[in-house]
Amino acid sequence: MAGGEQKKSGGGGKKKEVKKETGLGLSFTKDENFGEWYSEVVVNGEMIEYYDISGCYILRPWAISIWENMQTFFDAEIKKMKVKNCYFPLFVSPGVLQKEKDHIEGFAPEVAWVTKSGESELEVPIAIRPTSETVMYPYYSKWIRGHRDLPLKLNQWCNVVRWEFSNPTPFIRSREFLWQEGHTAFATKEEADTEVLQILELYRRIYEEFLAIPVTKGRKSELEKFAGGLYTTSVEAFIPNTGRGIQGATSHCLGQNFAKMFEINFENEKGEKAMVWQNSWAYSTRTIGVMVMVHGDDKGLVLPPKVAALQVIVIPVPYKDADTQGIFDACAATVATLSDAGICAEADLRDNYSPGWKYSNWEMKGVPLRIEIGPRDLANNQVRAVRRDNGAKTDISRASLVEQVKEMLDKIQQNLFDVAKQKRDACVEVVKTWEEFVTALGQKKLILAPWCDEEEVEKDVKARTKGEMGAAKSLCTPFEQPELPEGTKCFASGKPAKKWTYWGRSY
């Protein structure tokens, strides 16, 4: 139940009191007030709880289970690539942190420092990792001696701290977040280049196959690349409601910059001294926020079956004189059958809530499929299945329960992706001139424009579009390039265009 009227206080009739107690229904709609809607959905859907330190959030089991499902997939895939998990400390000494100048300049405003222990000031303040290049690489130079020590491929699942001050948003921009970070070293640039794209493909799969979110694979501009790296590739998502792009995950080729700083050298097969080529790559709990923004609706969360902790909720619907025990038994049997088939199912047998309240509650939490069992279903040896994504209701015979539920979950997964792709594609605007660009930006579009690929021009675009909504910037240059007719000019400078690039505002 959406709509602003629940928000108004004062003159409280009984209905409003009930509303408050149940905590069901949202006060904001996705279209009218996206920011408030999002905050309400992540709290009411039991994904997060606000914490008493701004920008920090408690991740509740409902959110962590989604993270674990993605982690299970990704961890197995990187292990196939012979990447090994490890763990490095949270603290960084200032000397090491400041070694790679460009890198630390990129992170300096966000680094949190420990300056005291108890009452005594620390002689040297200690930084908390914003990312771990400078934590790990002094040890890479110790462990890598000859070509037989390569490649070195390590990953850690950990937390990082970036002390953001502008607009903290649960999952999207928080001061502490969970992620994995892979750090690899190779003898040749070719090996590093190959891995960058292998990892990027895994990130695409996380978004498209698990979270049902369409993304674009591409390369970041020089201005937007990882500080201190050689080049950055990313998967970019788009939020149609806000008209903002969002960087989904990044895979960087660091080149030899860090190897130079940290003296990560090795003796190659010819007995010559050479420098390693390095990559780093990461995706974070931001993925969960993107999922909420893309799929959520005015009833709350909508979870893709592949990442949902609970795929099916079974709810008894007894009437006054119904065989209540029979209905409860049928619910338990349904859960057992589905669970045996590897489907995550539970029954909501709480007797202090009405079936209607339970429907709303589980809709708010985004469970993909609801199964209702009432007296008529019991008599007909069937169940009623209701899809969360589109509300479609189907009666299923209990004899073919598992096959039909599996098929429905697959359809929900696919439909969520198809709808999200349709919405995103409808936002893409191809522009050729500055006037068209400004118009499209005002219409919250994802803009594809021909560009001369000059850093000064991108800085100029940022400067010229600066405003309350935030400046526009390049999001990525897609690997899949449309044809660029000869003589095409850059939309912003009028110089000869070199490539097509996506532009827009971003999170």
XYZ file of C-alpha atoms in Angstrom:
507
model
C 0.000 0.000 0.000
C 1.732 3.118 -1.177
C 0.848 6.761 -1.102
C 1.815 9.798 0.901
C -1.272 9.877 3.111
C 0.157 7.363 5.591
C 3.000 9.754 6.257
C 0.861 12.555 7.656
C 0.643 12.611 11.405
C -1.898 14.220 13.693
C -5.645 13.715 13.895
C -4.908 10.013 14.282
C -7.854 7.752 13.593
C -7.644 4.102 14.613
C -6.586 2.957 11.162
C -3.341 4.924 11.335
C -2.490 3.365 14.685
C -2.907 -0.138 13.243
C -0.801 0.931 10.289
C 2.006 1.955 12.643
C 1.924 -1.247 14.650
C 2.027 -3.587 11.680
C 4.714 -1.516 9.975
C 3.387 -2.712 6.627
C 2.964 -0.633 3.518
C 5.331 2.052 2.305
C 4.779 5.773 2.797
C 6.599 6.686 -0.418
C 6.345 5.507 -4.011
C 9.297 4.681 -6.217
C 8.272 7.206 -8.868
C 7.436 10.145 -6.616
C 10.219 10.084 -4.032
C 12.875 7.574 -4.979
C 15.342 8.389 -2.175
C 12.813 8.050 0.648
C 11.281 4.990 -1.015
C 14.695 3.292 -1.163
C 15.516 4.034 2.496
C 12.145 2.703 3.566
C 12.388 -0.472 1.469
C 15.811 -1.523 2.792
C 14.697 -1.007 6.403
C 11.154 -2.447 6.146
C 12.437 -5.328 4.008
C 14.820 -6.178 6.898
C 17.949 -5.726 4.785
C 19.566 -3.140 7.053
C 19.159 -1.349 10.343
C 20.479 2.165 10.804
C 23.439 2.437 13.171
C 24.416 5.300 15.487
C 27.442 6.250 13.362
C 26.438 8.052 10.174
C 27.222 6.139 6.981
C 27.515 2.787 8.798
C 24.751 0.198 8.594
C 23.923 -3.123 10.198
C 23.551 -5.735 7.451
C 20.813 -8.106 8.586
C 20.613 -11.803 7.640
C 18.199 -11.049 4.765
C 20.951 -8.980 3.080
C 23.915 -11.147 4.059
C 22.255 -14.255 2.598
C 22.200 -12.517 -0.816
C 25.877 -11.620 -0.405
C 26.656 -15.249 0.479
C 24.874 -16.567 -2.627
C 26.983 -14.311 -4.866
C 30.103 -15.179 -2.867
C 29.515 -18.921 -3.320
C 29.395 -18.476 -7.105
C 32.324 -16.060 -7.428
C 34.623 -17.839 -4.999
C 34.239 -21.143 -6.859
C 34.899 -19.436 -10.221
C 38.102 -17.664 -9.138
C 39.355 -20.898 -7.573
C 39.014 -22.502 -11.038
C 41.341 -19.697 -12.192
C 43.831 -20.775 -9.487
C 43.264 -17.673 -7.346
C 43.859 -18.357 -3.639
C 42.157 -16.663 -0.697
C 44.196 -14.924 1.995
C 43.798 -12.163 4.562
C 45.862 -9.023 5.150
C 45.579 -6.635 8.113
C 43.077 -3.780 8.288
C 45.748 -1.236 9.255
C 48.199 0.511 6.951
C 51.342 2.392 7.945
C 51.429 5.944 6.545
C 54.843 5.419 4.928
C 53.578 2.588 2.740
C 50.257 4.281 1.998
C 51.985 7.367 0.662
C 54.416 5.480 -1.553
C 52.317 5.498 -4.749
C 51.584 9.234 -5.176
C 48.670 9.117 -7.680
C 47.077 6.252 -5.817
C 47.021 7.903 -2.397
C 45.942 11.244 -3.872
C 42.937 9.426 -5.313
C 41.970 8.095 -1.875
C 43.365 10.756 0.503
C 40.056 12.507 1.360
C 38.450 9.174 2.286
C 41.184 7.626 4.451
C 40.249 7.169 8.124
C 43.100 7.383 10.652
C 43.647 5.858 14.097
C 45.411 8.497 16.206
C 44.908 7.298 19.811
C 45.157 4.137 21.862
C 43.242 4.572 25.109
C 44.281 8.006 26.351
C 47.687 8.123 24.714
C 48.338 9.589 21.273
C 49.966 7.182 18.820
C 53.491 8.190 17.873
C 52.644 7.511 14.236
C 48.973 7.548 13.179
C 47.769 4.393 11.407
C 45.423 4.358 8.413
C 42.474 1.985 7.935
C 42.542 0.389 4.481
C 40.435 2.102 1.811
C 41.738 -0.648 -0.536
C 44.734 -2.962 -0.116
C 47.280 -2.349 -2.887
C 49.709 -0.622 -0.536
C 49.046 -3.154 2.244
C 49.824 -6.185 0.101
C 52.483 -5.180 -2.407
C 55.466 -4.762 -0.062
C 55.030 -8.500 0.580
C 54.645 -9.337 -3.093
C 58.165 -7.936 -3.582
C 59.342 -10.291 -0.820
C 57.557 -13.398 -2.149
C 58.273 -12.950 -5.871
C 61.896 -13.665 -6.767
C 61.964 -15.638 -9.995
C 59.628 -16.519 -12.875
C 58.637 -19.741 -11.064
C 56.952 -17.618 -8.361
C 54.575 -16.259 -11.003
C 51.741 -15.804 -11.473
C 50.826 -14.853 -7.894
C 47.047 -14.687 -7.584
C 45.517 -13.729 -4.245
C 42.040 -12.601 -3.202
C 40.594 -11.545 0.124
C 37.007 -11.226 1.317
C 37.079 -8.334 3.741
C 35.781 -4.918 4.759
C 37.206 -1.539 3.761
C 36.595 1.936 5.140
C 36.157 5.084 3.052
C 35.100 8.026 5.155
C 32.522 9.487 2.771
C 30.842 12.697 3.860
C 28.458 13.288 0.980
C 25.096 11.522 0.966
C 25.748 8.156 2.597
C 23.195 5.662 1.202
C 22.793 2.065 2.435
C 24.759 -0.354 0.189
C 25.464 2.343 -2.426
C 27.760 4.659 -0.459
C 28.657 3.618 3.059
C 31.700 4.353 5.184
C 32.410 0.685 5.699
C 31.475 -1.982 3.186
C 32.174 -5.621 2.419
C 33.869 -6.696 -0.779
C 36.307 -9.089 -2.337
C 39.553 -7.715 -3.716
C 41.751 -9.720 -6.022
C 45.432 -8.795 -6.464
C 47.435 -10.666 -9.068
C 50.952 -10.446 -10.510
C 52.154 -11.810 -13.876
C 55.336 -12.079 -15.908
C 53.718 -10.552 -19.015
C 51.207 -7.864 -19.924
C 49.317 -10.363 -22.144
C 48.513 -12.555 -19.131
C 47.372 -9.534 -17.136
C 45.165 -8.262 -19.999
C 43.567 -11.698 -20.369
C 42.703 -11.928 -16.680
C 41.204 -8.408 -16.550
C 38.536 -9.507 -19.033
C 38.001 -12.958 -17.484
C 37.163 -11.311 -14.166
C 34.991 -8.673 -15.841
C 32.960 -11.467 -17.418
C 32.387 -12.991 -13.944
C 31.125 -9.597 -12.765
C 28.757 -9.444 -15.737
C 27.460 -12.879 -14.774
C 26.882 -11.815 -11.147
C 24.754 -8.906 -12.338
C 22.956 -10.501 -15.267
C 22.620 -14.162 -14.247
C 22.193 -13.760 -10.489
C 20.857 -10.254 -9.811
C 18.922 -10.105 -13.134
C 20.367 -6.650 -13.931
C 21.575 -5.721 -17.436
C 25.067 -4.181 -17.489
C 27.434 -2.757 -20.089
C 31.044 -3.929 -20.210
C 33.514 -1.221 -21.095
C 36.590 0.812 -20.356
C 36.801 3.876 -18.118
C 38.252 7.170 -19.371
C 41.692 8.309 -18.187
C 39.953 10.761 -15.861
C 37.720 8.102 -14.332
C 40.203 5.195 -14.151
C 41.599 3.749 -10.913
C 44.136 6.097 -9.308
C 47.639 4.781 -10.041
C 46.479 2.114 -12.494
C 47.157 1.648 -16.217
C 43.530 1.187 -17.315
C 40.183 0.316 -15.724
C 37.367 -1.835 -17.080
C 33.942 -1.955 -15.473
C 30.408 -3.237 -15.702
C 27.996 -0.291 -15.625
C 24.363 -0.461 -14.556
C 21.685 2.217 -14.887
C 18.808 3.236 -12.619
C 15.938 4.438 -14.863
C 14.014 6.081 -11.978
C 16.838 8.485 -11.153
C 18.526 8.633 -14.546
C 21.865 7.787 -12.961
C 24.517 5.330 -14.010
C 26.174 3.210 -11.352
C 29.554 1.506 -11.498
C 28.750 -2.130 -10.802
C 32.251 -3.612 -10.367
C 35.756 -2.895 -11.649
C 38.662 -4.895 -13.013
C 41.891 -2.890 -13.305
C 45.157 -3.507 -15.071
C 47.660 -1.739 -12.832
C 50.478 -2.077 -15.348
C 53.895 -1.765 -13.703
C 53.320 1.413 -11.649
C 53.023 -0.377 -8.323
C 55.772 -2.849 -9.261
C 58.066 0.139 -9.737
C 57.110 1.723 -6.391
C 57.297 -1.485 -4.391
C 60.187 -3.028 -6.345
C 58.337 -6.181 -7.343
C 60.990 -7.645 -9.609
C 61.766 -11.175 -10.750
C 64.417 -13.004 -12.685
C 62.936 -14.178 -15.990
C 63.750 -17.381 -17.874
C 66.727 -15.706 -19.576
C 68.198 -14.753 -16.211
C 67.359 -11.066 -16.715
C 65.757 -8.827 -14.146
C 62.156 -7.891 -15.039
C 59.204 -6.139 -13.429
C 55.827 -7.815 -12.872
C 52.512 -6.762 -14.444
C 49.662 -6.429 -11.942
C 45.871 -6.415 -11.752
C 43.386 -5.652 -9.023
C 39.641 -6.271 -9.169
C 36.672 -5.942 -6.816
C 32.921 -6.019 -6.375
C 31.167 -5.017 -3.163
C 27.892 -5.040 -1.223
C 26.923 -2.138 -3.514
C 25.603 -4.920 -5.807
C 22.727 -5.458 -3.337
C 21.740 -1.779 -3.461
C 21.664 -1.832 -7.265
C 19.388 -4.890 -7.118
C 16.968 -3.122 -4.736
C 16.902 0.022 -6.911
C 16.329 -1.835 -10.175
C 13.723 -4.421 -9.141
C 11.980 -2.981 -6.054
C 8.406 -1.685 -6.388
C 5.762 0.063 -4.301
C 5.162 -3.092 -2.265
C 8.845 -3.390 -1.293
C 11.728 -5.635 -2.312
C 11.620 -7.956 -5.317
C 14.330 -10.612 -5.056
C 15.594 -12.670 -7.996
C 15.188 -16.381 -7.107
C 18.896 -17.126 -7.661
C 19.992 -14.872 -4.781
C 16.954 -15.015 -2.464
C 17.528 -16.706 0.902
C 13.894 -17.815 0.744
C 12.468 -18.645 -2.686
C 9.026 -19.869 -1.666
C 6.858 -18.911 1.311
C 3.915 -21.225 2.069
C 0.932 -19.616 3.799
C -2.111 -21.445 5.226
C -5.465 -19.770 4.517
C -7.951 -21.419 6.902
C -11.607 -20.295 7.015
C -13.825 -20.511 10.087
C -14.957 -24.148 9.848
C -12.036 -25.366 7.757
C -9.895 -28.387 8.601
C -7.142 -26.174 9.998
C -4.896 -29.065 10.976
C -5.239 -30.596 7.507
C -4.232 -27.284 5.934
C -1.233 -26.933 8.286
C -0.159 -30.492 7.485
C -0.419 -29.767 3.743
C 1.765 -26.663 4.232
C 4.400 -28.678 6.099
C 4.336 -31.409 3.432
C 4.700 -28.806 0.661
C 7.731 -27.270 2.366
C 9.291 -30.714 2.847
C 8.759 -31.661 -0.816
C 10.251 -28.415 -2.096
C 13.167 -28.490 0.356
C 14.043 -32.047 -0.668
C 14.239 -30.816 -4.259
C 16.764 -28.112 -3.282
C 14.279 -25.212 -3.290
C 14.503 -22.829 -0.302
C 11.004 -22.930 1.170
C 9.376 -22.169 4.532
C 5.858 -22.064 5.937
C 4.493 -19.084 7.869
C 2.314 -20.771 10.486
C 2.131 -17.822 12.913
C -1.391 -17.710 14.318
C -1.326 -14.106 15.518
C -1.322 -12.652 11.985
C -3.981 -12.820 9.280
C -3.148 -14.352 5.882
C -3.505 -10.872 4.313
C -0.955 -9.416 6.700
C 1.435 -12.265 5.896
C 1.015 -11.683 2.140
C 2.034 -8.040 2.550
C 4.870 -8.930 4.907
C 6.489 -11.425 2.525
C 5.860 -9.156 -0.458
C 7.716 -6.402 1.398
C 10.629 -8.821 1.866
C 10.572 -9.712 -1.833
C 10.112 -13.513 -1.663
C 9.839 -14.627 -5.325
C 6.930 -17.055 -4.953
C 4.066 -17.369 -2.492
C 2.073 -20.576 -2.123
C -1.368 -20.385 -0.507
C -3.232 -23.429 0.780
C -6.895 -23.087 1.748
C -9.816 -25.543 2.161
C -10.564 -25.643 -1.592
C -6.892 -26.361 -2.374
C -6.878 -29.117 0.206
C -9.999 -30.687 -1.323
C -8.555 -30.504 -4.855
C -5.049 -31.673 -3.847
C -3.573 -28.465 -5.251
C -1.898 -25.243 -4.140
C -2.197 -21.665 -5.392
C 1.069 -20.037 -6.480
C 1.412 -16.250 -6.656
C 4.415 -14.621 -8.352
C 6.026 -11.620 -6.637
C 7.296 -10.068 -9.886
C 3.972 -9.731 -11.712
C 1.285 -10.944 -9.277
C 0.199 -13.790 -11.608
C -1.774 -16.543 -9.815
C -1.692 -20.203 -10.863
C -3.243 -23.330 -9.356
C -0.739 -26.180 -9.261
C -1.466 -29.852 -8.678
C 0.516 -31.193 -5.743
C 1.520 -34.133 -7.930
C 3.650 -31.884 -10.170
C 4.623 -29.371 -7.480
C 8.416 -29.493 -7.806
C 8.567 -29.289 -11.614
C 6.095 -26.422 -11.772
C 7.697 -24.414 -8.952
C 11.161 -24.820 -10.508
C 9.786 -23.662 -13.852
C 8.089 -20.651 -12.245
C 11.249 -19.607 -10.407
C 13.183 -19.786 -13.707
C 10.529 -17.666 -15.399
C 10.616 -15.074 -12.597
C 14.413 -14.848 -12.857
C 14.234 -14.368 -16.640
C 11.309 -11.943 -16.506
C 13.069 -9.696 -13.965
C 16.036 -9.451 -16.322
C 13.887 -8.882 -19.423
C 11.831 -6.113 -17.787
C 14.944 -4.406 -16.377
C 16.634 -4.545 -19.799
C 13.577 -3.151 -21.534
C 13.448 -0.230 -19.070
C 17.159 0.463 -19.379
C 17.168 0.269 -23.188
C 14.266 2.729 -23.295
C 16.504 5.254 -21.486
C 19.390 5.119 -23.961
C 19.599 8.241 -26.106
C 22.079 8.590 -28.958
C 23.181 12.225 -29.327
C 25.477 14.026 -31.780
C 25.497 17.624 -30.521
C 25.897 19.519 -27.255
C 22.283 20.771 -27.445
C 20.968 17.214 -27.785
C 23.235 16.153 -24.927
C 21.891 18.810 -22.531
C 18.285 17.957 -23.453
C 18.846 14.224 -22.943
C 20.577 14.874 -19.607
C 17.556 16.849 -18.444
C 15.369 13.877 -19.401
C 17.396 11.500 -17.199
C 18.745 9.563 -20.164
C 21.711 7.226 -20.492
C 23.552 9.072 -23.238
C 25.649 7.470 -25.981
C 27.722 10.123 -27.740
C 30.706 10.329 -30.132
C 33.758 11.636 -28.278
C 37.260 12.846 -29.178
C 38.680 11.014 -26.097
C 40.443 14.089 -24.684
C 40.729 14.557 -20.933
C 40.326 18.352 -21.127
C 37.050 17.931 -23.003
C 35.701 15.596 -20.313
C 36.699 18.076 -17.598
C 34.881 20.749 -19.588
C 31.720 18.593 -19.810
C 31.820 18.201 -16.025
C 32.267 21.938 -15.512
C 29.494 22.883 -17.953
C 26.939 20.481 -16.472
C 27.637 21.196 -12.823
C 24.440 21.880 -10.929
C 22.172 20.734 -8.114
C 21.809 17.284 -9.648
C 25.568 16.794 -9.923
C 27.768 16.992 -13.016
C 27.654 14.610 -15.953
C 30.701 12.474 -16.695
C 31.769 9.614 -18.906
C 30.468 6.293 -17.560
C 32.362 3.947 -19.882
C 33.369 3.330 -23.468
C 31.522 0.107 -24.347
C 33.559 -2.736 -25.821
C 30.730 -3.287 -28.293
C 31.135 -0.148 -30.396
C 28.455 0.968 -32.869
C 29.802 1.994 -36.271
C 31.403 5.449 -36.216
C 30.859 7.046 -39.653
C 33.850 8.910 -41.059
C 33.765 12.626 -40.316
C 31.704 12.197 -37.085
C 32.482 15.026 -34.698
C 32.775 14.970 -30.898
C 29.488 16.100 -29.305
C 31.315 18.402 -26.863
C 34.347 19.784 -28.729
C 33.534 19.479 -32.428
C 36.894 17.723 -32.964
C 37.006 14.433 -34.875
C 35.350 11.717 -32.754
C 37.369 8.594 -31.938
C 34.754 6.424 -30.253
C 31.273 6.100 -28.795
C 31.086 6.612 -25.038
C 28.268 6.461 -22.482
C 27.702 9.657 -20.473
C 25.394 10.655 -17.674
C 25.088 11.481 -14.024
C 26.157 8.746 -11.679
C 26.057 7.559 -8.094
